[in-house]
């Protein structure tokens, strides 16, 4: 989340990395295998201080093999999905050319089935009859140091985007396998620094940035001044307002990073114009939930419960999520299970709602007026974020997660063009930075993993001279600002969907907004 | 010969039923702590039935993924399904009408199996990505199935066997009244390989057949906001992942 901020600082001091940026051709090609080509790519390991805050051992424990095998057994017993996925693969190869990291790196261990097999071969060895007695025949292997090393390397080259699960004839979801592997590694003391450090901050302060309440209040106040100066309207950014109707839970990158912050301004303008009373909570000042990425149900639940606590404390009636992909997965798919039931909220609205659903509803009811000509300088395409596309929904119909954002964008600008059909919707390519990989120690992976999306962007750009790509995910926005320049695009060509909305919004003199902050 | 063959077949069927039954029980009783359907997913139970039917009958996801794998995989499975149905004529007396009606399709079904399996084998050998992920058992399984289908077809076209005696043997199996097995190497091989296949079924990737029905990414209804999915403890969610 914080990467966009940190990136700029680090980029100034870090040496340019020594790797070849993929060349974009006329169309996407499936590469020939280049074994071991990404074996060197590993994120920094978590330090004891990061590990212990999450309840994990500080460093690799002595009897790690034993503990890891036992943990694998526990996970298989507690997750139907994992068990079925480990048993059912027939090695048909349907997924082999579907992963953006494979397409961008050609490393065969980045083929989804090969990535799963790193865990599956250990499962077979210790938990199946065939693997116990005929390991060579069925490709079963002992859990050795090399295998653990491969786990750390390649389970941190999966962004858990679920593209492979769309194409698997049994719906095998590599994300589940990769989360299980990370959970096992955390359990034996081999965690990833980026994710675990951030989760520790959320437990302590409520957001990924480690931003305390006074700093947040200060930031929001500054935003109010900026917006008033720019458009001459007193748009509020309320914090911890008891009795507000709507609790906005948004990724903390929205408070600081570009282009995220223009999205936040967009939400505030929508709330203002619609006359909705709303607030941000300093206790749950983060939509992101990295507990998902490390496969830790406990940590994910602990983070999710902050939202429930904030909603109760502030006495709100609705919960709305800002633009963040995996946060929306946790919000839409898991929040009710992890932190529900939410029967204390207004039952006329789904819990939670996505900000795009809110804006879409308001547009349908005629409570907002947009002037798309305000964005006539832009020619826009839309990046479907992986978690929104394949792990959630918007609205009441399947596929609403594709149509609602496009409806909102088309209402906000006159020039909209989609990327090729096999790269959007349920077939969308991950930005290359999801799943807890948005860190500078993985820049090579992020650049190469972005290749399929960059290829699609190039194709729509060649035909329609695109000026901007809009997204509804904080990670996607940070990732694209970082990798666009590697492919000849400008970092500011990535924008928030609600920036388009905010810029097109027509303010009339009748906002019920007077009651916002009281 | 009849007694030995009968005992082998009984053993194989027992291992198959108990093994698969245990696995299905394990799948059904393992909790599904969270809602993880691959979306867009149906929002109603009926919708899920249709989604699952499309997967089972048409291999919808595989069709999206890889046309050649789909063509060969579907040919094989459709052929196998039809072949199993036509084999009912050995176990029904009098032969059910629709089974008799299907009987002439038997050889074509067998050939579809062989073509499908051969295509899958060639793909496994020639596509570098698929070769990379293949273990010895993956090749063996295809060879195994090719031998089963091949031995069956040779009986049809070259090494004719005593069908009347075979049917008596088959009906004897059903009524536990063991009969002698007619001669013929192809027949013995055919029955032996089928028995071995039944025995390895619960311990191998053939579990994909029951597995599909327990795959949360496919069977779950997309309604987490409308209906709280009670996850967490095993007791709460076991067997009610929807």
XYZ file of C-alpha atoms in Angstrom, chain B:
242
model
C -9.868 -69.149 -13.819
C -13.382 -68.015 -13.151
C -12.956 -68.036 -9.380
C -9.627 -66.219 -9.401
C -10.898 -63.599 -11.831
C -14.058 -63.149 -9.800
C -12.122 -62.648 -6.589
C -9.811 -60.103 -8.217
C -12.788 -58.173 -9.541
C -14.595 -58.292 -6.197
C -11.451 -57.040 -4.464
C -11.045 -54.228 -6.995
C -14.645 -53.113 -6.699
C -14.429 -53.210 -2.892
C -11.242 -51.127 -2.806
C -12.783 -48.674 -5.252
C -16.039 -48.250 -3.347
C -14.494 -48.072 0.103
C -11.582 -45.888 -1.028
C -13.676 -43.397 -2.934
C -16.362 -43.479 -0.253
C -13.809 -42.582 2.409
C -12.438 -39.744 0.301
C -15.892 -38.373 -0.427
C -16.727 -38.555 3.273
C -13.489 -36.722 4.077
C -14.199 -34.024 1.477
C -17.756 -33.600 2.707
C -16.793 -33.365 6.368
C -13.851 -30.985 5.943
C -14.860 -27.391 6.681
C -14.864 -24.710 3.990
C -14.052 -21.738 6.203
C -14.562 -18.983 3.639
C -16.498 -18.173 0.500
C -14.135 -18.589 -2.434
C -16.138 -19.181 -5.624
C -14.275 -18.056 -8.716
C -16.392 -15.139 -9.876
C -18.457 -14.251 -11.791
C -20.344 -17.074 -10.109
C -24.026 -17.970 -9.883
C -25.924 -16.192 -7.110
C -28.397 -19.032 -6.556
C -28.182 -22.749 -5.841
C -29.947 -23.470 -9.141
C -27.366 -21.397 -10.942
C -24.629 -23.484 -9.358
C -26.312 -26.684 -10.554
C -26.150 -25.325 -14.097
C -22.535 -24.190 -13.687
C -21.556 -27.611 -12.392
C -23.489 -29.350 -15.167
C -21.621 -27.315 -17.770
C -18.320 -28.311 -16.165
C -19.196 -31.994 -15.890
C -20.822 -32.420 -19.296
C -18.971 -29.926 -21.480
C -15.753 -29.172 -19.538
C -16.519 -25.454 -19.851
C -13.391 -24.179 -18.086
C -11.090 -26.431 -20.074
C -12.757 -25.225 -23.264
C -11.829 -21.656 -22.333
C -8.278 -22.737 -21.535
C -7.014 -24.905 -24.349
C -8.915 -26.063 -27.396
C -6.759 -29.105 -28.175
C -6.721 -30.404 -24.623
C -10.455 -29.911 -24.569
C -10.999 -31.788 -27.851
C -8.927 -34.799 -26.798
C -10.024 -34.765 -23.179
C -13.684 -34.500 -24.069
C -13.463 -37.211 -26.747
C -11.881 -39.561 -24.237
C -14.377 -38.884 -21.455
C -17.421 -38.950 -23.721
C -16.165 -42.195 -25.239
C -15.586 -43.654 -21.797
C -19.067 -42.674 -20.653
C -20.706 -44.238 -23.681
C -18.538 -47.344 -23.335
C -19.575 -47.802 -19.723
C -23.220 -47.578 -20.767
C -22.835 -50.109 -23.560
C -21.102 -52.477 -21.123
C -24.370 -52.638 -19.193
C -25.480 -55.218 -21.713
C -23.285 -57.736 -19.919
C -24.983 -57.070 -16.627
C -28.672 -56.821 -17.586
C -30.897 -59.740 -18.460
C -32.935 -59.116 -20.458
C -30.837 -56.278 -21.864
C -32.487 -52.931 -21.182
C -33.979 -51.422 -24.303
C -31.916 -48.265 -24.409
C -28.741 -50.242 -23.734
C -29.468 -52.479 -26.709
C -30.185 -49.363 -28.750
C -26.814 -47.875 -27.809
C -24.891 -51.081 -28.432
C -23.947 -50.383 -32.076
C -22.186 -47.208 -30.906
C -19.807 -49.248 -28.736
C -16.921 -49.513 -31.199
C -17.096 -45.818 -32.061
C -17.024 -44.925 -28.401
C -13.961 -47.110 -27.972
C -12.271 -45.415 -30.889
C -13.090 -41.991 -29.502
C -11.360 -43.048 -26.297
C -8.271 -44.177 -28.165
C -8.084 -41.013 -30.274
C -8.560 -38.838 -27.212
C -5.970 -40.679 -25.163
C -3.455 -40.717 -27.999
C -3.913 -36.986 -28.480
C -3.387 -36.346 -24.795
C -0.284 -38.535 -24.784
C 1.206 -36.758 -27.790
C 0.476 -33.421 -26.153
C 2.113 -34.572 -22.926
C 5.212 -35.643 -24.836
C 5.497 -32.746 -27.253
C 4.418 -29.549 -25.479
C 7.388 -28.503 -23.348
C 5.207 -27.020 -20.616
C 3.132 -30.169 -20.218
C 6.197 -32.416 -20.384
C 7.756 -30.389 -17.568
C 4.860 -31.034 -15.190
C 4.460 -34.745 -15.994
C 5.474 -37.452 -13.515
C 5.948 -41.080 -14.613
C 2.493 -41.866 -13.274
C 0.962 -39.328 -15.645
C 2.295 -41.174 -18.685
C 1.494 -44.569 -17.192
C -2.095 -43.609 -16.606
C -2.560 -42.769 -20.283
C -0.793 -45.945 -21.411
C -2.926 -47.917 -19.006
C -6.158 -46.495 -20.349
C -4.957 -46.989 -23.919
C -4.333 -50.665 -23.161
C -7.785 -51.035 -21.638
C -9.500 -49.384 -24.591
C -7.225 -51.158 -27.078
C -7.744 -54.620 -25.604
C -11.480 -54.000 -25.630
C -11.479 -52.975 -29.281
C -9.336 -55.960 -30.363
C -11.963 -58.271 -28.918
C -14.495 -56.560 -31.068
C -12.524 -56.709 -34.274
C -9.913 -59.485 -34.096
C -9.950 -61.874 -31.160
C -13.612 -62.639 -30.822
C -14.587 -64.149 -27.526
C -17.493 -66.247 -26.343
C -19.924 -63.472 -25.546
C -22.565 -65.814 -24.139
C -20.102 -67.310 -21.653
C -18.813 -63.854 -20.770
C -22.314 -62.673 -20.009
C -22.890 -65.693 -17.763
C -19.689 -64.797 -15.953
C -20.804 -61.186 -15.537
C -24.279 -62.096 -14.310
C -22.650 -64.632 -11.974
C -20.619 -61.811 -10.443
C -23.796 -59.871 -9.716
C -25.587 -62.821 -8.114
C -22.486 -64.161 -6.308
C -22.855 -67.356 -8.324
C -19.330 -67.636 -9.708
C -19.050 -68.863 -13.311
C -16.059 -69.762 -15.402
C -14.411 -67.063 -17.461
C -14.136 -67.723 -21.203
C -10.644 -67.903 -22.657
C -8.760 -65.185 -24.489
C -5.663 -63.216 -23.512
C -7.207 -59.921 -24.578
C -10.160 -60.468 -22.258
C -7.976 -61.424 -19.306
C -5.742 -58.417 -19.850
C -8.784 -56.180 -20.219
C -10.348 -57.335 -16.964
C -7.051 -57.308 -15.103
C -6.231 -53.738 -16.127
C -9.724 -52.519 -15.291
C -9.365 -54.130 -11.852
C -6.028 -52.446 -11.279
C -7.508 -49.130 -12.384
C -10.331 -49.463 -9.881
C -7.805 -50.218 -7.150
C -5.589 -47.211 -7.848
C -8.553 -44.867 -8.366
C -8.854 -43.725 -4.728
C -5.088 -43.216 -4.427
C -4.426 -41.270 -7.589
C -5.319 -38.222 -9.589
C -8.419 -40.081 -10.758
C -9.904 -38.467 -7.656
C -10.540 -35.476 -9.905
C -13.895 -37.086 -10.662
C -15.381 -36.789 -7.147
C -13.100 -33.809 -6.410
C -14.834 -31.503 -8.872
C -18.077 -31.704 -6.888
C -16.275 -30.517 -3.752
C -14.277 -27.707 -5.350
C -15.344 -24.504 -3.549
C -14.340 -22.338 -6.498
C -17.043 -24.103 -8.507
C -19.804 -25.317 -6.176
C -20.147 -22.299 -3.902
C -22.973 -19.816 -4.395
C -21.873 -16.192 -4.700
C -24.017 -14.700 -1.924
C -21.720 -13.799 0.984
C -23.400 -10.465 1.687
C -26.939 -11.823 1.466
C -26.345 -14.955 3.530
C -23.668 -15.171 6.187
C -21.330 -18.072 5.510
C -20.687 -19.570 8.927
C -17.096 -20.590 8.716
C -14.434 -21.165 11.267
C -15.113 -24.173 13.373
C -15.296 -27.539 11.784
C -18.668 -28.370 13.292
C -20.308 -25.205 12.065
C -19.366 -25.366 8.443
C -18.670 -29.029 7.824
C -20.679 -30.250 4.888
C -22.435 -26.967 4.335
C -19.907 -25.037 2.374
C -22.627 -23.492 0.231
